[in-house]
Short mmCIF file of C-alpha atoms and ligand atoms in Angstrom, two decimals:
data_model
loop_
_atom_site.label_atom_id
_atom_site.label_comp_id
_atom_site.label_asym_id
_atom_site.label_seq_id
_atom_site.Cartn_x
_atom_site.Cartn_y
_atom_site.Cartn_z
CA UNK A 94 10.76 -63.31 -47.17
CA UNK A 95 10.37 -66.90 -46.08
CA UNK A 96 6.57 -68.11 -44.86
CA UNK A 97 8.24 -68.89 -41.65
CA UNK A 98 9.55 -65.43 -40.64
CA UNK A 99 7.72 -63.92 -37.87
CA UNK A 100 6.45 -60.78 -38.37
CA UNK A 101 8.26 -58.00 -36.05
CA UNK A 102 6.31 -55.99 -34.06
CA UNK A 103 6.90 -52.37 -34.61
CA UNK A 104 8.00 -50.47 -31.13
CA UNK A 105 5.97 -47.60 -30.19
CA UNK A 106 7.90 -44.79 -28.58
CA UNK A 107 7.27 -41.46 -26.66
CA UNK A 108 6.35 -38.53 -28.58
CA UNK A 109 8.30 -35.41 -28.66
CA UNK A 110 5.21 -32.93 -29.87
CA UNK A 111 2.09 -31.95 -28.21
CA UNK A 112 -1.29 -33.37 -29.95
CA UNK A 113 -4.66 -32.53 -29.95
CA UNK A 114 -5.75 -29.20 -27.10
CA UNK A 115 -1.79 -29.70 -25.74
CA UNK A 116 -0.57 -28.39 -28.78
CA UNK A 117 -2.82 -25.40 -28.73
CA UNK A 118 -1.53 -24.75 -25.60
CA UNK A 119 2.24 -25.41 -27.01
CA UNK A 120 1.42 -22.50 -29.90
CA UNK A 121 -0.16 -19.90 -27.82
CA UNK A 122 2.85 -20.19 -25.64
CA UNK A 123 5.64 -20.33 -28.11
CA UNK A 124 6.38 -16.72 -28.01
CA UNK A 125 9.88 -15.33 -25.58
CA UNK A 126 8.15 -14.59 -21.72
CA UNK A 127 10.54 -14.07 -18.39
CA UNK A 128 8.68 -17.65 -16.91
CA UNK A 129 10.00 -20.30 -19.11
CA UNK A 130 9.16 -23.88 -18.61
CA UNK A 131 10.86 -26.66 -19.78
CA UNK A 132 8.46 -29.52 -20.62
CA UNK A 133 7.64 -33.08 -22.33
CA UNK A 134 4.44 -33.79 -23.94
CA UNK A 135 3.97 -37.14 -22.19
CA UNK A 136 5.43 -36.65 -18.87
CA UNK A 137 2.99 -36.41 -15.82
CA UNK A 138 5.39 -34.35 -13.27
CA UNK A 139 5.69 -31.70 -16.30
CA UNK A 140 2.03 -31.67 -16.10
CA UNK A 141 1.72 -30.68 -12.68
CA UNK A 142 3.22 -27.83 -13.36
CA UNK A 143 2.26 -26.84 -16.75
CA UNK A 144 -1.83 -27.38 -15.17
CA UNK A 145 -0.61 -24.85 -12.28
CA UNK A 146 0.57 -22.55 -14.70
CA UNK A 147 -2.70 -22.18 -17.30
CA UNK A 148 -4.47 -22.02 -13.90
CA UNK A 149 -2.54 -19.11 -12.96
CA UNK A 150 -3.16 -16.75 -15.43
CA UNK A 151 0.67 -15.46 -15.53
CA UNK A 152 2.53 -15.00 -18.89
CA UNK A 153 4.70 -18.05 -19.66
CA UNK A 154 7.01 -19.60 -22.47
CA UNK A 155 6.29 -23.58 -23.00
CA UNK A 156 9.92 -24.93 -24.56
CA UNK A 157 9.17 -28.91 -25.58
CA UNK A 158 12.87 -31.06 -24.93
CA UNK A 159 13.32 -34.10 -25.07
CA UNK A 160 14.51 -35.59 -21.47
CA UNK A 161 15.83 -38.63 -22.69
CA UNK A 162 18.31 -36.63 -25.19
CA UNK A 163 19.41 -34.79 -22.37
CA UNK A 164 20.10 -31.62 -24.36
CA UNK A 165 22.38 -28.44 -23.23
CA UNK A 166 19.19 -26.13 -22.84
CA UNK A 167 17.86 -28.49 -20.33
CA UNK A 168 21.12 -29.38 -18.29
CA UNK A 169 21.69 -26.04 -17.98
CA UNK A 170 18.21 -25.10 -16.18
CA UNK A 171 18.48 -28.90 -14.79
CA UNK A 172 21.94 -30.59 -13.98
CA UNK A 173 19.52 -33.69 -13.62
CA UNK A 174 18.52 -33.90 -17.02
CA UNK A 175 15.02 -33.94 -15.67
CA UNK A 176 11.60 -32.09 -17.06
CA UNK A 177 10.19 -29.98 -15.54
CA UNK A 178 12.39 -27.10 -15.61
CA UNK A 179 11.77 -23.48 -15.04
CA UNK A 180 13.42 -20.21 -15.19
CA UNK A 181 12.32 -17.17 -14.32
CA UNK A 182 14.42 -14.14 -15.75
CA UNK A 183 18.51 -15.83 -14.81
CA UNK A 184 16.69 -17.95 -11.77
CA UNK A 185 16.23 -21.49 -12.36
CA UNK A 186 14.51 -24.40 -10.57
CA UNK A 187 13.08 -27.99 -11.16
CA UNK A 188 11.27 -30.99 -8.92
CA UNK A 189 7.94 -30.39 -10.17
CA UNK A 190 6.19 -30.77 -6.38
CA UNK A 191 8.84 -27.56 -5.96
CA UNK A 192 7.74 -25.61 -9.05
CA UNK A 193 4.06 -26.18 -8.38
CA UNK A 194 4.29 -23.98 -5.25
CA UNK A 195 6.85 -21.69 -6.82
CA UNK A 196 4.23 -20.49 -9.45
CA UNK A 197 1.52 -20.96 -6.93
CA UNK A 198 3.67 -18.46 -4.57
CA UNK A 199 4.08 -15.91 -7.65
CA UNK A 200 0.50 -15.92 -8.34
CA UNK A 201 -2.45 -14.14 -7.83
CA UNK A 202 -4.67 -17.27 -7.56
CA UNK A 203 -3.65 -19.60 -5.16
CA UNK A 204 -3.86 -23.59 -5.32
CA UNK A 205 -2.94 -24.12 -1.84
CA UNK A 206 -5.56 -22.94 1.20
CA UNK A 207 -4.44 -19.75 2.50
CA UNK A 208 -4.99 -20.91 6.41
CA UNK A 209 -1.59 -22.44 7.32
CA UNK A 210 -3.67 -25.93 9.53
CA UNK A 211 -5.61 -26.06 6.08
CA UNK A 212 -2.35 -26.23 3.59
CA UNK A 213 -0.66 -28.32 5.54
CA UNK A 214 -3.70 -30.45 5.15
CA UNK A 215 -2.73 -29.96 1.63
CA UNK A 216 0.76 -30.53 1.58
CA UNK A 217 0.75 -33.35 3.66
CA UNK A 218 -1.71 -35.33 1.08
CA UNK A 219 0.51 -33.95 -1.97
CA UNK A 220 3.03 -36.25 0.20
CA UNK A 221 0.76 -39.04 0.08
CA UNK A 222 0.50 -38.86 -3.72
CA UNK A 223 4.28 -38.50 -4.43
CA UNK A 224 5.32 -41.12 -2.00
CA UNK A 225 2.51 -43.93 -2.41
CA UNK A 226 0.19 -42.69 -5.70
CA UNK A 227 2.87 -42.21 -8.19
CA UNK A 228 5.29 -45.11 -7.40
CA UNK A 229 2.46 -47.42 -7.29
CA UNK A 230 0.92 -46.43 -10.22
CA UNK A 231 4.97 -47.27 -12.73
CA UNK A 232 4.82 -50.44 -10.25
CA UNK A 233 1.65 -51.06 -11.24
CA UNK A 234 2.22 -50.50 -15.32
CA UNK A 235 5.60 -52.15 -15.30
CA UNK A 236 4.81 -55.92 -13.85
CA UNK A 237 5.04 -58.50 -16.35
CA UNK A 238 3.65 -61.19 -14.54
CA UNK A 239 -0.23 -61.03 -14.64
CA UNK A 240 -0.26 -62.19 -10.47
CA UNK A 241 2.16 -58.90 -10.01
CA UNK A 242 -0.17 -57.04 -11.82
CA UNK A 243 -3.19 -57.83 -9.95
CA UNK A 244 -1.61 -57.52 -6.66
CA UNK A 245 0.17 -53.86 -8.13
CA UNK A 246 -3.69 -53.02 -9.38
CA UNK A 247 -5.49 -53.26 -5.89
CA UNK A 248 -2.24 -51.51 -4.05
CA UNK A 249 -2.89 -48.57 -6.57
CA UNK A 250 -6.46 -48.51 -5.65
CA UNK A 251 -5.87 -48.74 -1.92
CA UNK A 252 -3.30 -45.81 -2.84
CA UNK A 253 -6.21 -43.66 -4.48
CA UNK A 254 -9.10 -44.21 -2.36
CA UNK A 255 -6.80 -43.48 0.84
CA UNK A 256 -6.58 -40.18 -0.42
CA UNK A 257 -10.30 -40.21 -1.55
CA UNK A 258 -10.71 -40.91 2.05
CA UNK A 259 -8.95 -37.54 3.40
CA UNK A 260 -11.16 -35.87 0.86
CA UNK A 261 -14.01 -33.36 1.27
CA UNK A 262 -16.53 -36.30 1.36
CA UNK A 263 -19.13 -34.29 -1.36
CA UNK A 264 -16.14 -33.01 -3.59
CA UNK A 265 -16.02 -33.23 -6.48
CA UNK A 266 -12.34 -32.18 -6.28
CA UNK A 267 -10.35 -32.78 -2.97
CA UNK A 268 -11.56 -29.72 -0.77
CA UNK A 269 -14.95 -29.37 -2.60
CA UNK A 270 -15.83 -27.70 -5.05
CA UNK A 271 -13.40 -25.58 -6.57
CA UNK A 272 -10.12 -27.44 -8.15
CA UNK A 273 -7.27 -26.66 -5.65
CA UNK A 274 -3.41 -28.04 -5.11
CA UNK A 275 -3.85 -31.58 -3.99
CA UNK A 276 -6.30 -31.96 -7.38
CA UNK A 277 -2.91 -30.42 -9.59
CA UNK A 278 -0.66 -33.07 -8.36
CA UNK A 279 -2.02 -36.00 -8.46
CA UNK A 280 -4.35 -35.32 -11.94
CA UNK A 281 -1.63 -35.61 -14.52
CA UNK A 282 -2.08 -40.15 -13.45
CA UNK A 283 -5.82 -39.94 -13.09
CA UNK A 284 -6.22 -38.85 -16.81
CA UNK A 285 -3.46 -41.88 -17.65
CA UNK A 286 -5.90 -44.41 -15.28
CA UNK A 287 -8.05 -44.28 -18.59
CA UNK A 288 -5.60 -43.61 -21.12
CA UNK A 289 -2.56 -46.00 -19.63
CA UNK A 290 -3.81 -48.53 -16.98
CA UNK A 291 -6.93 -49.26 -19.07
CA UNK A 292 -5.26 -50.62 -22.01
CA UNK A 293 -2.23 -51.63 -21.16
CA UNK A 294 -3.08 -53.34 -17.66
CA UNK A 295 -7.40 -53.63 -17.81
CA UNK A 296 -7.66 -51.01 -14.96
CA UNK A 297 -11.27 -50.36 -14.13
CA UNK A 298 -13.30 -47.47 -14.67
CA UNK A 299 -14.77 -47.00 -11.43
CA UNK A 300 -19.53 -46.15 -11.69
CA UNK A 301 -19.41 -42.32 -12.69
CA UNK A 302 -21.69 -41.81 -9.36
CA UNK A 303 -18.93 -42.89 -7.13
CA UNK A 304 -16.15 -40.65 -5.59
CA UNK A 305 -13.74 -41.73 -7.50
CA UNK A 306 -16.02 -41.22 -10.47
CA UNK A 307 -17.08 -37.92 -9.89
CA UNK A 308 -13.02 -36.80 -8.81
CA UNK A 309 -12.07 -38.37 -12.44
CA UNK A 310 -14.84 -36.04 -14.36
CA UNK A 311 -14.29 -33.12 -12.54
CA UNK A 312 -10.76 -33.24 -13.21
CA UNK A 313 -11.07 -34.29 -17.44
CA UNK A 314 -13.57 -31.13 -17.23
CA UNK A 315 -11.30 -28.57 -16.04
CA UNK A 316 -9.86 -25.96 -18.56
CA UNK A 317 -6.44 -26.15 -17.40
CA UNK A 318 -6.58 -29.81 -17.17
CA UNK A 319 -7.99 -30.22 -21.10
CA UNK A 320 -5.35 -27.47 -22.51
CA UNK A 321 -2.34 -29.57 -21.64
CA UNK A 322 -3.46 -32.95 -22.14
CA UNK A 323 -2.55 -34.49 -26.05
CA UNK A 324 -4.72 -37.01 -27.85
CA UNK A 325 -5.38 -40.17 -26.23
CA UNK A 326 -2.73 -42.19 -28.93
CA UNK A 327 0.07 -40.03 -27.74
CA UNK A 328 0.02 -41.30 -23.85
CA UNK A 329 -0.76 -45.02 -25.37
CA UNK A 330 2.42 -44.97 -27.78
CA UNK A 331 4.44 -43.25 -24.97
CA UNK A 332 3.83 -45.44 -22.25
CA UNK A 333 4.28 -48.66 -24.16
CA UNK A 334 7.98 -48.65 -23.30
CA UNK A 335 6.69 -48.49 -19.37
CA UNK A 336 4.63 -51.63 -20.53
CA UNK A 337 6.71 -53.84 -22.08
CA UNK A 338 9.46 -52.88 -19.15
CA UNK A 339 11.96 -52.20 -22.08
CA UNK A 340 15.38 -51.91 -20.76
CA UNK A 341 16.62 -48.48 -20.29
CA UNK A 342 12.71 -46.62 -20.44
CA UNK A 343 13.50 -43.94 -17.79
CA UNK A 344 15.18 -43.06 -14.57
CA UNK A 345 11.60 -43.58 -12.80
CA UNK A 346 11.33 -47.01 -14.63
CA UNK A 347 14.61 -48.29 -13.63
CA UNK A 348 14.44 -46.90 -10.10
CA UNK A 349 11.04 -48.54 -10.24
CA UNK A 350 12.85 -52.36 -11.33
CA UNK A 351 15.73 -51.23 -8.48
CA UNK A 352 13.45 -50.73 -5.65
CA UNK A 353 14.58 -47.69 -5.35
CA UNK A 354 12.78 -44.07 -4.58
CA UNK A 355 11.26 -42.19 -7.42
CA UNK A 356 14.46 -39.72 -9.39
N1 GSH B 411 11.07 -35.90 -9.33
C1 GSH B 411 11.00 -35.30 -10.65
C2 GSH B 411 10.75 -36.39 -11.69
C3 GSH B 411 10.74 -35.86 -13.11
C4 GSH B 411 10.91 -36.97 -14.15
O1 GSH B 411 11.23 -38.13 -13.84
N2 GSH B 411 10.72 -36.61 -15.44
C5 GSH B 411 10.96 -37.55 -16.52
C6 GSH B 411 9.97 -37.42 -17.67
S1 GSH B 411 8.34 -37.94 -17.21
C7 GSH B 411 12.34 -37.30 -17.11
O2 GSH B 411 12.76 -36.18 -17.26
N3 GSH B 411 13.05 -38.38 -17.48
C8 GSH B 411 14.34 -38.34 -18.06
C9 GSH B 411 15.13 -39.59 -17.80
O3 GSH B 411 14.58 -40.57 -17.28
O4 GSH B 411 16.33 -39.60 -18.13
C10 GSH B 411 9.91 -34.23 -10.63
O5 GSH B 411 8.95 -34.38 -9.84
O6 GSH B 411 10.03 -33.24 -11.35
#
C-alpha cells in the first residue's frame, strides 16, 4: 500500500439480531404461538408494538426479518415489505399505530383510558407523535449541514415538549403515574434521543429533575421497555446509515430527503 492511500472508513450497518435484554426477549419468544409478530431489532415502529405486547401479558411468537431483504414470510403478512407485521391464527395486519391497539383491544390490560373523552385524549396525542415527533426526529438525524441540524434539533424539541405540554403536569409518564398508550408510541425515539441524537447529532440530555427528564427515566425503567431494547452499539451501528444520509437507507429516509409523508 502506498503512504498516500487514505485509509477507508469501514461502513457500519443495521443489525439483523437482538443484543443485550432484546435478545432475551427474542429466546423466550422463539417457540410456535397463534400471535406472531414480525419484527427488526433496530426499528422503532416494531418497538411500539413489541413494548405493547410484553406489556400485555398474552402468548406471542417474535420472528426477526430483515425489512430491507424483503423476504416471502414478510410480504406475505405485509405486501409493503414493512416491519411490523402480525398474524394472529390466518389473520394478518401491519402499521404499527394499528397493531398497537389491535393487541391493546385483545388484551386484558389496556394501554388506552377506558373513558372514550379520555382515549381520544390519547389518540389524538399518538397523532401528534406520528405526524410531528417521528418525522422530525429522521429530519433531524439526516441533515448534513450543521445550520440544518441545529434548526432540525430545536424543531424536535418544540415537537417533544408540545406533547410534554398536553401531559399530566406531575407524570412521570403522560397520564401520571402508571405507563399507558401515548408513553408506548412515542418511547421506542426517546431511548434513541440518548443512543442516536446524542452521538451522531450532540442532542442534549435534558437536568434529570425536569419533565422531560423524569418522562426519559421512567420510560428506560419500565420492564417492557428494557426487554426489547438491544445494547446501546446496536442502535449506534444501525442508525449510521440515517447519519451519513447514505443513498438508498430506507423508505422513511428517502421519503424523509423527498419531502414526502412517513411510508
Ligand atoms: N408506517 C409504518 C412504518 C414501518 C417502517 O418504516 N419500518 C421500517 C423499519 S424501521 C421498514 O420496514 N423498512 C423497510 C424499507 O424501508 O424498505 C409503521 O408504523 O409500521
Amino acid at each position: 500500500m502506498s503512504s498516500s492511500s487514505v485509509t477507508k472508513k469501514i461502513q457500519k450497518t443495521y443489525h439483523t439480531k437482538a443484543t443485550g435484554n432484546a435478545l432475551l426477549t427474542v429466546e423466550k419468544h422463539s417457540h410456535d404461538a397463534q400471535l406472531k409478530l414480525y419484527g427488526g431489532c433496530f426499528c422503532p415502529f416494531v418497538q411500539r408494538v413489541w413494548i405493547a405486547l410484553e406489556l400485555s401479558g398474552l402468548e406471542y411468537q417474535y420472528i426477526e426479518v430483515d425489512p430491507y431483504k424483503k423476504p416471502k414470510e414478510l410480504l406475505d403478512v405485509n405486501p409493503r415489505g414493512l416491519v411490523p407485521a402480525l398474524t394472529h391464527g390466518d389473520w394478518s395486519c401491519y402499521e404499527s399505530t394499528v397493531l398497537v391497539e389491535y393487541v391493546d383491544d385483545i388484551s386484558e390490560k389496556k394501554l388506552l383510558p377506558q373513558d372514550p373523552k379520555e382515549k381520544a385524549h390519547s389518540k389524538l396525542w399518538a397523532d401528534h407523535i406520528s405526524r410531528n415527533i417521528v418525522p422530525t426526529f429522521y429530519r433531524y438525524l439526516q441533515a448534513q449541514e450543521v445550520e440544518k441540524q441545529a434548526e432540525c434539533g430545536k424543531e424536535f424539541e418544540k415537537q417533544v415538549n408540545t406533547l410534554l405540554e398536553a401531559a399530566d403536569p406531575k407524570g412521570p409518564f403522560f397520564t401520571g403515574t402508571k405507563l399507558s398508550f401515548v408513553d408506548v408510541m412515542v418511547a421506542p425515539w426517546i431511548l434513541r434521543c440518548s443512543r442516536v441524537l446524542q452521538p451522531y447529532r450532540g442532542w442534549q440530555p435534558p437536568s434529570e429533575d425536569s419533565r422531560f427528564g423524569r418522562f426519559i427515566s421512567a420510560l428506560e425503567g419500565e420492564d417492557g421497555v428494557k426487554a426489547t431494547t438491544s445494547d446501546d452499539e446496536l442502535y449506534l451501528d444501525s442508525y449510521e446509515r440515517y447519519a451519513e444520509n447514505r443513498p438508498n437507507t430506507s423508505q422513511v429516509a428517502k421519503a424523509i430527503n423527498e419531502g414526502r409523508g412517513l411510508p
